[in-house]
RNA sequence: GUCCUCGUAGCUCAACGGAUAGAGCGUUGGCCUCCGGAGCCAAAGGUUAGAGGUUCGAAUCCUCUCGGGGACGCCA
């Protein structure tokens, strides 16, 4: 079903256009800023009146005369300087709830009318290093965006642009050859238990030993030239690294695996040609020995043009080159018509220049949209980027383990009678859910302070609160049998509703807004719109739960209330589970 | 120095150019013979950093100032 707000916008805009004789007059329907103003408000009349130099209230009168919303709203009211306030009819709410109920797979939300091929670039850890807290936001934000886009009906191509092809590999390969010479014959026999330590050791040797440094450089050359022995070891390092980061994705319940990987190495043999092409087009020129593109509008310190360096003075390529190659590949071969990059805000300039350069080169057709979805930093309690006490990056694995452990303690305290497996499962859902939810519920552009205590709190806008709301509905369902209530038969074929209590209506009005909120969240790539909606839903459900008995309700009210419970549970499960990748549990 | 970004209640944060700027935490006061009190209801708390401007209307857009964070030629 189409969101009510869109239906209203369309219908009122049409009337406003005809009354004002201005074809592009927009109704500007928004959700009401205050319940006293009804459910939706029309803001566009005042702007239109201004253009016509007429009285806005009088114009609003005319619009209302022409407008027929009787199937949706009660009589519209004019208020203030020229707002039109709209209140949905209970009959309309009932009709919509039944529609949602009938849609068992898609919670009453239409697929997009214009499906696209969307490439989403996210997570992107460096191989040969542990994933740390800095990868958290890109990974889960990207995953949520993919889930939502997919739900909307787009074709989503997840791309994990892993860092598997840098000069650091020379040193890692050289180090493995020295410390585990058997790797040359049998790469599989060497297991890297601690990636971080491995990297540090190699780096230390490289810094201390000139001969080793020379070997490292030679291995870089070998790698680029495709030397089979070096390549084998490199491949092994990549495989070993995957053993470390795949479990993190699994724990996070993020849909990423080897199939989504297309790392820097994939583009390695395209770079030289790409730079040649840029040179040929007169875009890349030499500056201080490096090959640079100078896209218009980018200036540096002294007002000099800012370079986008595509080849270093020593001939090596760098991330700008790889990113260009990836962009080109995604358009030419993946046939993307929308590419979304999910990285932290510090890379903003880089992506602006990347997009500008690609456009200059003529690689971006008109219909292709490029977006950089930025986010802020995860901070510690000291308001500095989150680190361990000794100043190191916090490993994502450790962070998640702690969250689960803390959740486990709470479950143990609240529900000791549950069996062990159940407790373990709940602790996982709650702990991981808390970390993800805490991230999603903040505006992605701002930094946020990471706090286990806050994200695991049972009060407030947190995952546990949401999961609790869900578990409470499920508890009602479990209790039903004991009270001789057959939910199945009361809900099957339900054709009319009896919405009368304020708390019922309030909950109903909120439930039907789900599709509108998803659209809003996606238009701006902002999951916090979704968490806010879900939180409000849980609050409204609690209000309803307190005010309206369900199982003990009379025959007039009970089916309606059972349906409200069911739709609330389905919406929470969908929003949390399907769109945000946060598991709900029946009991907690 | 240039550019980007942020500055909203004691704290953490919302607010899609709209009406009297909203939540949560914390504080204060209510609500358990009742479907999970891990809850609900209510109160107090604000010159939206400051100054101009645009607009019928500005936390939101523009300009400047102050303050935090970030980026700015061979790292990603």
XYZ file of C-alpha atoms (C1' of nucleotides) in Angstrom:
664
model
C 0.000 0.000 0.000
C 1.105 3.495 -0.685
C 1.966 5.574 2.411
C -0.943 7.810 3.401
C 1.275 10.840 3.342
C 1.981 10.259 -0.351
C -1.680 9.810 -1.151
C -2.496 13.036 0.653
C 0.365 14.912 -0.973
C -0.751 13.835 -4.409
C -4.420 14.584 -3.984
C -4.007 17.909 -2.252
C -1.298 19.070 -4.631
C -3.639 18.419 -7.528
C -6.358 20.541 -5.962
C -3.930 23.243 -4.924
C -2.547 23.394 -8.448
C -5.967 23.720 -9.991
C -7.173 26.328 -7.501
C -4.047 28.455 -7.871
C -3.563 27.666 -11.551
C 0.049 26.906 -10.746
C 0.873 23.443 -12.052
C 3.784 22.856 -9.701
C 2.111 23.897 -6.454
C 3.052 21.356 -3.772
C 0.852 20.536 -0.810
C 3.876 19.909 1.425
C 2.113 17.438 3.672
C 4.023 16.656 6.848
C 3.233 14.630 9.911
C 1.662 16.994 12.413
C 4.129 18.654 14.745
C 1.687 18.354 17.612
C -1.164 15.851 18.182
C -3.492 18.808 18.742
C -3.089 19.642 15.066
C -4.260 16.220 14.013
C -2.270 13.574 12.202
C -1.007 15.375 9.143
C -0.658 19.029 8.264
C -0.573 20.785 4.930
C 2.080 23.497 4.772
C 2.009 24.372 1.098
C -0.982 26.696 1.053
C 0.932 29.543 2.657
C 3.723 29.393 0.130
C 1.215 29.285 -2.729
C -0.738 32.208 -1.270
C 2.441 34.190 -1.032
C 3.160 33.695 -4.712
C -0.368 34.743 -5.642
C -0.252 37.597 -3.148
C -3.503 36.399 -1.674
C -4.764 35.636 1.787
C -3.571 32.166 2.827
C -6.582 31.352 4.985
C -8.938 32.235 2.158
C -6.914 30.115 -0.216
C -7.074 27.275 2.276
C -10.878 27.654 2.302
C -10.997 27.308 -1.452
C -8.749 24.274 -1.387
C -10.936 22.572 1.198
C -14.051 23.264 -0.853
C -12.547 21.489 -3.848
C -10.913 18.751 -1.851
C -12.525 15.406 -1.223
C -10.666 13.322 1.322
C -13.762 11.875 2.903
C -12.528 8.331 2.369
C -9.432 9.067 4.446
C -9.901 12.015 6.748
C -12.372 13.782 8.899
C -13.336 17.296 7.823
C -10.112 19.258 7.328
C -9.562 22.256 9.557
C -7.832 25.501 8.804
C -5.545 26.719 11.539
C -2.990 29.384 12.287
C -1.741 31.430 9.358
C -3.040 28.915 6.789
C -2.287 25.359 7.779
C -4.759 22.659 6.877
C -4.961 20.027 9.584
C -5.975 16.486 8.781
C -7.219 13.733 11.037
C -7.457 10.156 9.804
C -10.779 8.382 10.171
C -10.848 5.258 12.346
C -12.468 3.418 9.431
C -9.516 4.302 7.266
C -7.049 3.163 9.927
C -8.944 -0.105 10.238
C -8.874 -0.654 6.505
C -5.125 -0.083 6.394
C -4.423 -2.350 9.349
C -6.326 -5.127 7.641
C -4.322 -4.526 4.504
C -1.077 -4.836 6.418
C -2.390 -7.927 8.128
C -3.208 -9.536 4.816
C 0.324 -9.021 3.546
C 2.219 -11.803 5.224
C 5.558 -11.150 3.578
C 5.937 -7.421 3.093
C 4.136 -5.798 6.061
C 1.926 -3.862 3.691
C 4.707 -1.977 1.972
C 4.948 -1.675 -1.810
C 8.118 -2.422 -3.682
C 9.715 0.522 -5.407
C 8.326 1.525 -8.761
C 11.825 2.132 -10.083
C 14.101 -0.710 -9.099
C 17.780 -0.009 -9.603
C 21.050 -1.848 -9.586
C 22.735 -0.529 -6.499
C 26.331 -1.198 -5.599
C 27.068 -0.617 -1.934
C 30.701 -0.412 -0.930
C 31.167 -0.969 2.776
C 33.166 -2.543 5.601
C 36.445 -2.789 3.668
C 38.864 -3.999 6.345
C 42.568 -4.136 5.781
C 43.699 -7.665 5.278
C 46.355 -8.841 7.688
C 44.988 -6.728 10.472
C 42.296 -7.426 12.988
C 39.036 -5.632 12.457
C 38.812 -2.902 15.035
C 36.174 -0.543 16.268
C 36.832 1.763 13.325
C 35.240 -0.805 11.009
C 32.069 -1.130 13.034
C 30.054 1.717 11.604
C 30.808 1.126 7.947
C 30.059 -2.556 8.355
C 26.713 -2.341 10.104
C 25.514 0.867 8.476
C 26.310 -0.558 5.062
C 24.567 -3.804 5.934
C 21.429 -1.983 7.093
C 21.340 0.143 3.950
C 21.661 -2.963 1.806
C 18.890 -4.701 3.701
C 16.566 -1.746 3.312
C 17.343 -1.230 -0.368
C 16.780 -4.889 -1.018
C 13.495 -4.780 0.842
C 12.451 -1.834 -1.300
C 12.980 -4.015 -4.314
C 16.331 -2.847 -5.635
C 19.016 -5.203 -6.853
C 21.770 -4.792 -4.320
C 25.368 -5.727 -5.016
C 27.441 -5.735 -1.861
C 31.083 -4.942 -2.395
C 33.669 -5.493 0.275
C 36.631 -3.576 -1.104
C 39.189 -5.220 1.132
C 42.717 -3.859 1.417
C 44.599 -6.855 0.072
C 47.186 -5.267 -2.193
C 49.596 -2.827 -0.644
C 53.326 -2.553 -0.210
C 52.844 -3.940 3.307
C 52.384 -7.365 1.757
C 56.016 -7.427 0.681
C 57.105 -7.272 4.267
C 54.523 -9.817 5.420
C 55.508 -12.285 2.752
C 59.212 -11.829 3.436
C 58.578 -12.309 7.127
C 56.654 -15.530 6.626
C 59.344 -16.884 4.364
C 61.959 -16.256 7.048
C 60.042 -17.434 10.091
C 58.131 -20.291 8.501
C 60.118 -21.423 5.486
C 57.877 -24.463 5.139
C 55.246 -22.077 3.824
C 56.893 -22.186 0.422
C 56.056 -25.843 0.042
C 52.901 -26.092 2.093
C 51.215 -22.745 2.701
C 48.303 -24.404 4.493
C 50.569 -25.674 7.227
C 51.172 -22.164 8.539
C 48.520 -20.695 10.739
C 48.544 -17.079 11.838
C 47.035 -17.059 15.295
C 47.366 -13.380 15.986
C 47.190 -11.133 12.942
C 48.029 -8.010 14.859
C 51.134 -9.499 16.396
C 52.180 -10.946 13.063
C 51.911 -7.532 11.431
C 53.785 -5.831 14.252
C 56.604 -8.363 14.152
C 57.051 -7.999 10.429
C 56.993 -4.231 10.703
C 59.558 -4.271 13.496
C 61.922 -6.411 11.499
C 61.458 -4.248 8.460
C 62.318 -1.107 10.421
C 65.335 -2.657 12.125
C 66.912 -4.715 9.378
C 67.970 -3.125 6.093
C 68.503 -6.423 4.346
C 65.053 -7.525 5.351
C 63.614 -4.271 4.087
C 65.262 -4.939 0.744
C 63.765 -8.426 0.662
C 60.390 -6.934 1.418
C 60.657 -4.556 -1.496
C 61.680 -7.434 -3.726
C 58.573 -9.348 -2.654
C 56.415 -6.390 -3.625
C 57.946 -6.547 -7.066
C 57.450 -10.309 -7.167
C 53.860 -9.889 -6.199
C 53.197 -7.327 -8.915
C 54.935 -9.492 -11.473
C 52.851 -12.484 -10.493
C 55.650 -14.658 -9.175
C 53.855 -17.928 -8.338
C 55.661 -18.577 -5.059
C 54.999 -15.077 -3.749
C 51.459 -15.135 -5.028
C 50.777 -18.371 -3.169
C 51.958 -16.934 0.091
C 49.977 -13.758 -0.505
C 46.863 -15.814 -1.155
C 47.478 -17.696 2.028
C 47.699 -14.497 4.047
C 44.400 -13.365 2.564
C 42.788 -16.690 3.451
C 44.174 -16.610 6.961
C 42.873 -13.070 7.408
C 39.447 -14.130 6.317
C 39.474 -16.719 9.075
C 39.720 -13.779 11.441
C 37.182 -11.403 10.013
C 34.460 -13.722 8.741
C 33.529 -14.753 12.299
C 33.147 -11.073 13.152
C 30.649 -10.662 10.324
C 28.862 -13.800 11.460
C 28.700 -12.560 15.026
C 27.389 -9.218 13.856
C 24.884 -11.033 11.666
C 25.995 -8.915 8.774
C 25.427 -10.383 5.335
C 28.951 -10.387 4.025
C 31.047 -13.301 2.862
C 33.694 -14.176 0.342
C 31.256 -13.742 -2.542
C 31.037 -10.038 -1.765
C 34.776 -9.538 -1.766
C 36.385 -7.631 -4.542
C 39.561 -6.283 -3.084
C 42.222 -3.927 -4.332
C 44.089 -6.819 -5.920
C 41.209 -7.380 -8.310
C 41.868 -4.037 -9.955
C 45.657 -4.217 -9.939
C 46.098 -5.023 -13.616
C 43.722 -2.293 -14.736
C 45.565 0.600 -13.152
C 48.250 1.269 -15.712
C 45.744 1.361 -18.546
C 43.506 3.615 -16.585
C 46.236 6.167 -16.000
C 47.132 5.985 -19.686
C 43.548 6.741 -20.554
C 43.528 9.752 -18.247
C 46.746 10.963 -19.833
C 45.336 10.427 -23.272
C 42.358 12.547 -22.418
C 44.668 15.259 -21.215
C 43.324 14.989 -17.698
C 46.311 13.468 -15.949
C 49.413 15.612 -16.068
C 52.779 15.399 -14.377
C 53.355 17.522 -11.312
C 56.416 17.166 -9.090
C 57.022 13.806 -10.702
C 53.564 12.420 -9.920
C 50.670 11.985 -12.297
C 47.803 14.141 -11.159
C 44.331 15.158 -12.199
C 43.293 18.656 -11.212
C 39.508 18.703 -11.111
C 38.034 22.167 -11.125
C 36.831 23.705 -7.906
C 39.354 22.078 -5.601
C 41.941 24.431 -4.186
C 44.714 23.928 -1.693
C 46.399 26.169 0.828
C 47.735 28.937 -1.338
C 44.815 28.844 -3.706
C 46.657 26.387 -5.907
C 44.706 23.692 -7.714
C 44.460 20.574 -5.604
C 45.831 17.402 -7.196
C 44.144 14.032 -7.285
C 47.215 11.855 -7.489
C 46.750 8.769 -9.620
C 50.368 7.653 -9.862
C 53.220 8.335 -7.504
C 56.561 9.700 -8.668
C 58.066 6.231 -8.189
C 55.533 4.850 -10.632
C 53.375 3.082 -8.050
C 49.615 3.410 -8.043
C 47.606 4.277 -5.006
C 44.132 4.190 -3.568
C 42.873 6.948 -5.836
C 43.793 4.826 -8.836
C 42.197 1.719 -7.400
C 39.055 3.596 -6.475
C 38.773 4.941 -10.008
C 39.210 1.456 -11.414
C 36.573 0.090 -9.041
C 34.155 2.847 -9.939
C 34.634 2.177 -13.619
C 34.227 -1.551 -13.123
C 31.022 -1.076 -11.184
C 29.517 1.044 -13.915
C 30.828 -0.836 -16.937
C 30.640 -4.409 -15.762
C 28.391 -4.551 -12.735
C 26.013 -2.244 -14.609
C 25.371 -0.188 -11.519
C 23.108 2.785 -11.802
C 23.690 3.826 -8.244
C 26.887 3.439 -6.244
C 26.971 4.093 -2.529
C 30.205 4.352 -0.542
C 29.931 3.965 3.196
C 33.056 5.405 4.804
C 33.895 7.833 7.562
C 33.578 11.551 6.985
C 37.311 12.134 6.818
C 37.354 10.743 3.316
C 34.847 13.251 2.051
C 37.323 15.258 0.017
C 38.785 12.118 -1.479
C 35.393 10.971 -2.732
C 34.441 14.398 -4.028
C 37.600 14.404 -6.104
C 37.115 10.794 -7.126
C 33.627 11.514 -8.418
C 34.737 14.710 -10.120
C 37.624 12.940 -11.831
C 35.460 10.049 -12.996
C 32.942 12.498 -14.434
C 35.672 14.480 -16.194
C 36.870 11.272 -17.748
C 33.378 10.612 -19.014
C 33.012 7.355 -17.127
C 29.793 8.260 -15.364
C 26.697 8.204 -17.569
C 23.886 10.642 -16.847
C 21.659 8.129 -15.147
C 24.279 6.914 -12.689
C 24.204 8.395 -9.205
C 27.229 8.405 -6.923
C 26.803 8.844 -3.209
C 29.183 9.055 -0.315
C 27.447 8.131 2.913
C 29.623 9.468 5.706
C 29.595 8.858 9.408
C 31.285 10.152 12.535
C 33.700 8.581 14.955
C 33.010 6.174 17.798
C 34.298 7.894 20.932
C 35.296 6.665 24.371
C 34.018 8.123 27.629
C 36.813 10.691 27.404
C 35.360 12.055 24.164
C 38.398 10.915 22.245
C 38.265 8.200 19.569
C 37.681 4.891 21.329
C 40.983 3.152 22.166
C 42.343 0.798 24.777
C 44.108 2.316 27.752
C 47.428 1.769 26.088
C 46.211 3.688 23.078
C 45.633 0.808 20.705
C 42.613 0.196 18.556
C 40.012 -1.947 20.247
C 39.499 -5.202 18.417
C 35.969 -5.605 17.241
C 35.920 -9.194 18.402
C 36.783 -8.190 21.973
C 34.221 -5.440 21.959
C 31.457 -7.759 20.824
C 32.459 -10.460 23.267
C 32.207 -8.023 26.116
C 28.760 -6.873 24.996
C 27.512 -10.446 24.903
C 29.047 -11.202 28.271
C 27.420 -8.203 29.884
C 24.092 -9.114 28.370
C 24.547 -12.603 29.724
C 24.971 -11.244 33.247
C 21.708 -9.356 32.963
C 19.801 -12.354 31.622
C 21.210 -14.451 34.434
C 19.937 -11.914 36.909
C 16.474 -11.405 35.448
C 15.601 -14.876 34.276
C 17.759 -17.469 36.016
C 15.239 -20.233 35.365
C 15.867 -20.313 31.607
C 18.019 -23.139 30.368
C 21.641 -22.560 29.417
C 21.267 -22.686 25.641
C 18.406 -20.260 25.776
C 20.390 -17.851 27.956
C 23.352 -18.014 25.602
C 21.162 -17.304 22.628
C 19.405 -14.384 24.322
C 22.696 -12.904 25.495
C 23.952 -12.942 21.942
C 20.844 -11.331 20.514
C 20.733 -8.696 23.228
C 24.455 -7.921 23.390
C 25.073 -7.689 19.667
C 21.725 -6.011 19.141
C 22.628 -3.393 21.719
C 25.879 -2.496 19.963
C 24.206 -2.223 16.583
C 21.134 -0.409 17.797
C 23.211 2.153 19.700
C 25.005 2.943 16.476
C 21.894 3.115 14.310
C 19.943 5.316 16.668
C 22.482 8.095 16.483
C 22.542 10.443 13.569
C 25.203 8.829 11.427
C 26.975 12.116 10.752
C 27.747 12.813 14.380
C 30.312 11.182 16.603
C 28.891 9.196 19.486
C 30.173 8.018 22.817
C 30.322 4.263 23.156
C 28.905 3.090 26.475
C 27.995 -0.484 27.345
C 25.926 0.722 30.278
C 23.786 2.952 28.128
C 23.305 0.623 25.204
C 22.398 -2.292 27.476
C 20.030 -0.259 29.634
C 16.498 -1.575 29.783
C 15.096 1.944 29.805
C 15.200 4.373 26.971
C 15.847 4.028 23.291
C 17.905 0.834 23.366
C 17.857 -2.591 21.777
C 16.929 -4.378 25.015
C 13.910 -2.136 25.467
C 12.777 -2.901 21.940
C 13.388 -6.601 22.378
C 11.510 -6.487 25.642
C 8.510 -4.885 23.977
C 8.536 -7.705 21.463
C 8.906 -10.390 24.114
C 5.975 -8.925 25.995
C 3.685 -9.289 23.003
C 4.863 -12.847 22.566
C 4.144 -13.472 26.214
C 0.529 -12.475 25.645
C 0.318 -15.010 22.861
C 1.708 -17.727 25.110
C -0.786 -16.859 27.830
C -3.717 -16.983 25.441
C -4.236 -20.732 25.535
C -4.465 -20.716 29.315
C -7.263 -18.196 29.081
C -9.183 -20.101 26.466
C -8.403 -17.564 23.799
C -7.810 -18.992 20.361
C -5.833 -16.268 18.632
C -5.738 -18.157 15.367
C -9.495 -18.363 15.025
C -10.109 -14.824 16.274
C -7.714 -13.384 13.731
C -8.333 -15.628 10.762
C -10.594 -13.931 8.319
C -10.942 -10.873 10.510
C -12.866 -8.353 8.406
C -13.843 -5.498 10.671
C -12.098 -3.728 13.497
C -13.373 -1.891 16.487
C -10.949 0.953 17.128
C -12.315 3.172 19.868
C -9.916 3.661 22.757
C -7.407 6.534 22.371
C -4.537 4.141 23.007
C -5.777 1.812 20.266
C -6.123 4.636 17.788
C -2.764 6.053 18.696
C -1.083 2.720 18.114
C -2.999 2.177 14.873
C -2.015 5.581 13.492
C 1.592 4.786 14.190
C 1.548 1.309 12.693
C 0.353 2.493 9.310
C 3.246 4.955 9.041
C 5.916 2.280 8.756
C 6.301 2.544 4.980
C 6.538 6.304 5.077
C 9.332 6.119 7.634
C 11.310 3.556 5.677
C 11.165 5.837 2.648
C 12.348 8.789 4.714
C 15.157 6.800 6.258
C 16.356 5.635 2.876
C 16.102 8.993 1.138
C 18.797 10.245 3.479
C 20.517 6.967 4.312
C 19.577 7.475 7.946
C 18.606 4.416 9.983
C 17.992 6.598 13.032
C 14.627 7.566 11.529
C 13.778 3.914 11.660
C 14.953 3.380 15.247
C 13.033 6.459 16.352
C 9.912 5.081 14.724
C 10.361 1.674 16.318
C 10.986 3.207 19.706
C 7.840 5.294 19.452
C 6.007 2.179 18.398
C 7.216 0.331 21.485
C 6.179 3.261 23.666
C 2.752 3.448 22.106
C 2.375 -0.264 22.500
C 3.240 0.048 26.187
C 0.632 2.763 26.541
C -1.913 0.538 24.859
C -0.832 -2.458 26.916
C -1.402 -0.559 30.133
C -4.687 0.973 29.089
C -6.312 -1.915 27.247
C -6.519 -5.473 28.491
C -6.157 -7.861 25.586
C -6.920 -11.400 26.674
C -9.529 -10.260 29.170
C -11.194 -7.895 26.733
C -14.803 -8.469 25.710
C -15.713 -10.104 22.453
C -16.250 -6.702 20.828
C -12.709 -5.496 21.451
C -10.573 -8.560 21.657
C -9.974 -9.412 17.988
C -8.965 -5.815 17.290
C -6.582 -5.795 20.214
C -5.107 -9.129 19.269
C -4.500 -7.764 15.818
C -2.828 -4.641 17.201
C -0.543 -6.873 19.250
C 0.264 -9.040 16.287
C 0.987 -6.142 13.954
C 3.160 -4.493 16.573
C 5.187 -7.672 16.963
C 5.446 -8.148 13.225
C 6.558 -4.578 12.678
C 9.191 -4.708 15.407
C 10.431 -8.063 14.181
C 10.597 -6.735 10.656
C 12.262 -3.428 11.448
C 14.734 -4.853 13.886
C 15.256 -8.239 12.324
C 14.949 -7.739 8.594
C 16.028 -4.134 8.120
C 18.526 -3.530 10.891
C 19.780 -7.052 11.381
C 18.987 -7.124 15.094
C 17.495 -10.354 16.308
C 14.355 -10.428 18.418
C 13.729 -13.173 20.985
C 10.493 -14.660 22.251
C 11.633 -14.561 25.837
C 14.392 -12.667 27.547
C 45.892 29.604 6.108
C 41.779 27.183 2.915
C 37.847 23.813 2.942
C 34.440 20.304 5.460
C 31.672 19.263 9.836
C 29.450 20.024 14.461
C 27.684 23.525 18.600
C 19.977 22.345 20.888
C 17.468 20.934 28.543
C 22.428 19.137 33.926
C 23.980 14.628 30.556
C 23.214 11.692 25.729
C 20.736 12.935 21.522
C 15.967 14.053 17.964
C 13.545 17.554 14.982
C 11.757 15.925 6.605
C 11.848 25.626 5.958
C 6.218 25.491 9.558
C 2.316 26.541 14.764
C 3.955 26.754 22.012
C 11.794 23.205 19.727
C 10.881 17.087 21.306
C 12.702 12.144 23.535
C 15.734 9.244 26.838
C 18.920 9.324 31.156
C 19.201 11.863 35.718
C 15.896 14.679 39.387
C 10.891 15.082 41.862
C 5.922 13.019 42.567
C 2.261 9.240 41.461
C 0.619 3.913 39.573
C 1.552 -3.328 41.461
C -5.404 -8.240 44.328
C -4.133 -6.508 36.727
C -1.831 -10.112 29.912
C 6.289 -9.744 31.856
C 7.140 -3.192 36.950
C 13.071 -4.869 32.285
C 6.837 -1.143 32.598
C 3.357 3.242 32.711
C 1.662 8.426 33.991
C 2.965 13.342 35.493
C 6.174 17.628 36.882
C 10.490 20.631 36.684
C 14.269 21.814 33.210
C 15.690 26.025 26.683
C 17.389 33.503 24.390
C 18.754 26.238 19.649
C 27.093 29.245 20.855
C 26.759 34.766 19.420
C 25.576 38.820 15.815
C 23.375 40.221 11.353
C 20.381 38.813 6.946
C 16.685 36.072 3.513
C 11.440 34.404 4.382
C 4.441 35.136 5.700
C 7.430 31.660 8.922
C 14.525 29.839 10.649
C 17.521 25.136 15.210
C 17.191 24.319 9.828
C 19.010 28.634 4.285
C 23.004 32.936 3.593
C 27.162 36.159 5.830
C 30.417 37.111 9.830
C 32.444 36.001 14.907
C 33.644 32.443 18.779
C 34.433 27.227 20.218
C 35.111 21.557 19.273
C 36.489 17.809 15.626
C 38.373 16.585 10.763
C 40.656 17.081 5.784
C 44.212 19.565 2.790
C 50.736 15.867 -3.145
C 52.723 11.167 -3.529
C 48.910 6.481 3.405
C 43.882 4.355 2.948
